[in-house]
Coordinates of C-alpha atoms in Angstrom, one line a residue:
M1 CA 5.3 -0.6 -16.7
T2 CA 5.3 -3.1 -13.9
A3 CA 8.4 -4.3 -11.9
I4 CA 8.1 -7.9 -13.5
F5 CA 8.8 -6.6 -16.9
N6 CA 11.6 -4.1 -16.2
F7 CA 14.8 -5.7 -14.9
Q8 CA 16.1 -2.7 -13.3
S9 CA 12.7 -2.3 -11.3
L10 CA 12.8 -5.9 -10.6
L11 CA 16.2 -5.5 -9.0
L12 CA 15.1 -2.6 -7.0
V13 CA 12.0 -4.5 -5.6
L14 CA 14.3 -7.4 -4.7
L15 CA 16.9 -5.1 -2.9
L16 CA 14.1 -3.2 -0.9
F17 CA 12.6 -6.7 0.1
I18 CA 15.9 -7.9 1.3
C19 CA 16.5 -4.6 3.1
T20 CA 13.1 -4.5 4.7
S21 CA 13.1 -8.1 5.7
T22 CA 16.5 -7.6 7.4
Y23 CA 15.2 -4.5 9.4
A24 CA 12.1 -6.4 10.3
H25 CA 14.2 -9.3 11.6
S26 CA 16.3 -7.0 13.8
I27 CA 13.0 -5.5 15.4
M28 CA 11.1 -8.8 16.0
P29 CA 13.5 -11.6 15.7
G30 CA 11.3 -14.3 17.4
I31 CA 8.4 -14.0 15.1
M32 CA 10.6 -14.5 12.1
D33 CA 12.7 -17.3 13.5
R34 CA 9.5 -19.1 14.4
N35 CA 8.5 -19.0 10.7
K36 CA 11.3 -20.5 8.8
D37 CA 9.3 -22.8 6.7
G38 CA 6.4 -22.2 4.4
F39 CA 5.3 -19.1 2.7
L40 CA 6.5 -16.7 5.7
G41 CA 9.9 -18.6 5.3
I42 CA 10.7 -16.3 2.3
F43 CA 11.0 -13.2 4.8
W44 CA 13.5 -15.3 7.0
K45 CA 15.5 -16.3 4.0
C46 CA 15.7 -12.7 2.7
A47 CA 16.7 -11.5 6.3
R48 CA 19.4 -14.0 6.5
I49 CA 20.6 -12.8 3.0
G50 CA 20.6 -9.3 4.2
E51 CA 22.5 -10.0 7.5
R52 CA 25.2 -12.2 5.9
L53 CA 25.8 -10.2 2.5
S54 CA 25.1 -6.9 4.0
P55 CA 28.2 -5.0 2.5
Y56 CA 27.3 -6.3 -0.9
I57 CA 23.7 -5.4 -0.4
S58 CA 24.5 -1.7 0.8
I59 CA 26.9 -1.3 -2.2
C60 CA 24.0 -2.5 -4.6
C61 CA 21.6 -0.1 -2.8
I62 CA 24.1 2.7 -3.4
F63 CA 24.7 1.7 -7.0
M64 CA 20.9 1.4 -7.6
A65 CA 20.2 4.9 -6.1
F66 CA 22.9 6.6 -8.3
S67 CA 21.7 4.7 -11.4
L68 CA 18.1 5.9 -10.7
F69 CA 19.2 9.5 -10.1
M70 CA 21.4 9.5 -13.3
G71 CA 18.4 8.0 -15.1
Y72 CA 20.0 5.0 -16.6

């Protein structure tokens, strides 16, 4: 089943995308800050969400890890 049709997998992909974008922004901020508009702006926006909501994102990642581990 693809991640589009399974809600839990969709949330997992979204969380991983936010975490990856935040990490990439910490490594190369100049490249991501230059591309705030257009298609590559999605990465900048996800990085901004990850930076500003990092406690909530980390709690969601921990919750998702336990829910996947328990098989729910």
